[in-house]
Amino acid sequence: MNHETILKMGRYRELSLKDADPGVVKNLHRFMLRLRRCEEALIAEYHPADEMKCPIHFCIGQEAVPAALSVVIKPEDYLFSHHRTHGFYLAKGGPMNSLFAEMYGKATGASGGLAGSQDLSMPSVNFCSGAILSGATALAVGAALGFQRQKKKHVAVAGFGDGASDEGVFWEGLNYAALHKLPIVFVCENNRYSTYSPQFKRMASENISERVATFGVTARTVFGNDVMACTSMLREMVEGARAGRGPYFLEAFTYRMNSHVGPEDDSYVGYRPKEEFDFWQQNCPISLLEERMVEQNLLSAPEKEKILKKINSEIAASFEFAKKSPFPGNAEWSKLNYSRGSPLADQLLKDCELKEFNQNQADTIPGPY
């Protein structure tokens, strides 16, 4: 499977609810709707209010993989993400009000308002992300090694895009994980583009999983907008990793419907064919699931309206929470590098003349992306 073969499918009709737990199906549907509405609300508010000063990488169209993870991983597991963070953050149980507050740079944000969207982290729910594409894979390998050494039955999940596999540290981490059979699941959301560069201009083969398999890692592919197939495969992989049969690699072929970054439409660059965009729009992961749910009497129009009403109330409350929260103060900077294991960093911070820092100087005032 690769993007070329997927485009020849036409309308995807293989999503199946056979033998599926109705409760799990409804949870997956609600998660995707919540994530979609959350993204749409942030997009609608981004420029009109001009209060969010960080660049945001939206993930509309890529809701299925985070939804699947939300029902197969446990609170004690760790999830490391790249810069397209929101879906993975919610999958790990991060609260929406802390997500919104982080976008507004407020002290009540998941990272205290100091990280923004692409470096969003929340240690209390074992979630960490970073702007360096494959950085998450290296951190996840380290966490998995720790679990193995401590004989804990936890699993580390690394979520990233196809662009991350362009970087050497991904392959080094993969090799190390395979060599030591670490409890880790690598989840690649292959959306075909690294910013504006299509995969076939960066790689001789469009199928990353074939190369991963040569490292001795169990690797599989899936149509990444089929949330039921994603859930089934990820459940099997997470359980396998927890049982000591890891590592695993899942390549989920999907598509982002937004710009690479920001709320604007970047189609003027001309890097994506209209036919390709139309195909993925017609195979929206939420629509594919809703179609089957309606057929199985698991969803009706009034029920969906009720769900949306509840989600919209949560979003409104999150905006209010974020806007009313205070900005972090200068004193909080002293906590950023606090670590009992790194006394040098603490000493450097003590030596720093904070009084000379002017937070209102021109270079420190970010503008809208």
Coordinates of N, CA, C and O in Angstrom, one line a residue, residues 2-3 20 25 30 49 71 100 103 121 123 139 146 152 180 189 206 230 275 277 299 304-305 327 335 345 350 354-355:
N2 N 0.5 2.2 -0.8 CA 1.1 3.5 -0.8 C 0.1 4.6 -1.3 O -1.0 4.2 -1.7
H3 N 0.5 5.8 -1.3 CA -0.4 6.9 -1.7 C -0.9 6.7 -3.2 O -2.1 7.0 -3.5
A20 N -17.4 -5.2 16.5 CA -16.9 -4.1 17.2 C -17.8 -3.8 18.4 O -19.0 -3.9 18.4
V25 N -16.9 2.1 19.6 CA -17.2 2.9 18.3 C -17.7 4.3 18.6 O -17.2 5.3 18.0
R30 N -16.8 10.2 18.9 CA -16.9 11.4 19.7 C -15.5 12.0 19.8 O -15.3 13.3 19.7
A49 N -9.1 37.4 16.5 CA -8.7 37.9 17.8 C -7.2 38.2 17.9 O -6.8 39.1 18.6
V71 N -8.0 4.9 22.7 CA -8.7 3.8 23.3 C -7.8 2.6 23.5 O -8.3 1.6 24.1
F100 N -5.9 25.0 25.1 CA -6.2 26.4 24.6 C -5.4 27.4 25.3 O -4.9 28.4 24.7
M103 N -2.1 27.8 23.8 CA -2.1 28.5 22.5 C -2.1 30.0 22.8 O -1.5 30.8 22.0
S121 N 3.6 20.1 25.7 CA 3.9 18.9 26.6 C 3.1 19.0 27.9 O 2.8 20.1 28.3
P123 N 3.6 16.7 31.4 CA 4.2 15.6 32.1 C 3.2 14.8 32.9 O 3.3 13.6 33.1
L139 N 13.3 10.2 21.9 CA 12.9 10.3 23.2 C 12.0 9.0 23.6 O 12.1 8.5 24.7
G146 N 14.0 2.7 29.4 CA 13.8 2.9 30.8 C 12.8 1.9 31.4 O 13.0 1.3 32.4
K152 N 9.0 -2.5 34.0 CA 7.7 -1.9 34.0 C 6.9 -2.4 32.7 O 7.5 -2.4 31.7
H180 N 17.3 -4.4 21.0 CA 17.0 -4.7 22.4 C 15.6 -5.0 22.6 O 15.1 -5.1 23.8
E189 N 2.3 8.7 10.7 CA 1.1 9.3 9.9 C 1.7 9.8 8.6 O 2.2 10.9 8.5
E206 N 7.8 4.8 -1.9 CA 6.8 5.5 -1.1 C 6.4 4.7 0.1 O 5.7 5.2 0.9
C230 N -7.3 1.1 12.1 CA -6.2 1.7 12.9 C -6.3 1.2 14.3 O -5.3 0.8 14.9
E275 N -7.2 16.6 -7.7 CA -7.8 15.3 -7.6 C -7.4 14.6 -6.3 O -8.2 13.9 -5.8
F277 N -6.5 16.0 -3.5 CA -7.2 16.7 -2.3 C -8.7 16.2 -2.3 O -9.2 15.9 -1.2
L299 N -26.0 5.7 15.4 CA -25.9 7.2 15.4 C -27.1 7.7 14.6 O -27.5 7.2 13.5
K304 N -26.2 13.1 17.1 CA -25.0 13.8 16.7 C -25.1 15.3 17.1 O -24.1 15.9 17.6
E305 N -26.3 15.8 17.0 CA -26.5 17.2 17.4 C -26.2 17.4 18.9 O -25.6 18.4 19.4
F327 N -0.8 35.7 32.2 CA 0.4 35.3 31.5 C 1.5 34.9 32.5 O 1.4 35.3 33.7
K335 N 12.5 28.3 36.7 CA 12.1 26.9 36.9 C 12.3 26.1 35.6 O 12.2 24.9 35.7
A345 N 23.1 23.6 34.8 CA 22.1 24.5 34.3 C 21.5 25.4 35.3 O 21.3 26.6 35.1
K350 N 21.4 31.0 37.8 CA 21.7 31.9 38.9 C 22.6 33.0 38.5 O 22.5 34.2 38.9
L354 N 18.9 38.6 35.3 CA 17.5 38.7 34.8 C 17.1 40.2 34.7 O 16.2 40.5 33.9
K355 N 17.7 41.0 35.5 CA 17.3 42.4 35.5 C 17.6 43.1 34.2 O 17.0 44.1 33.8

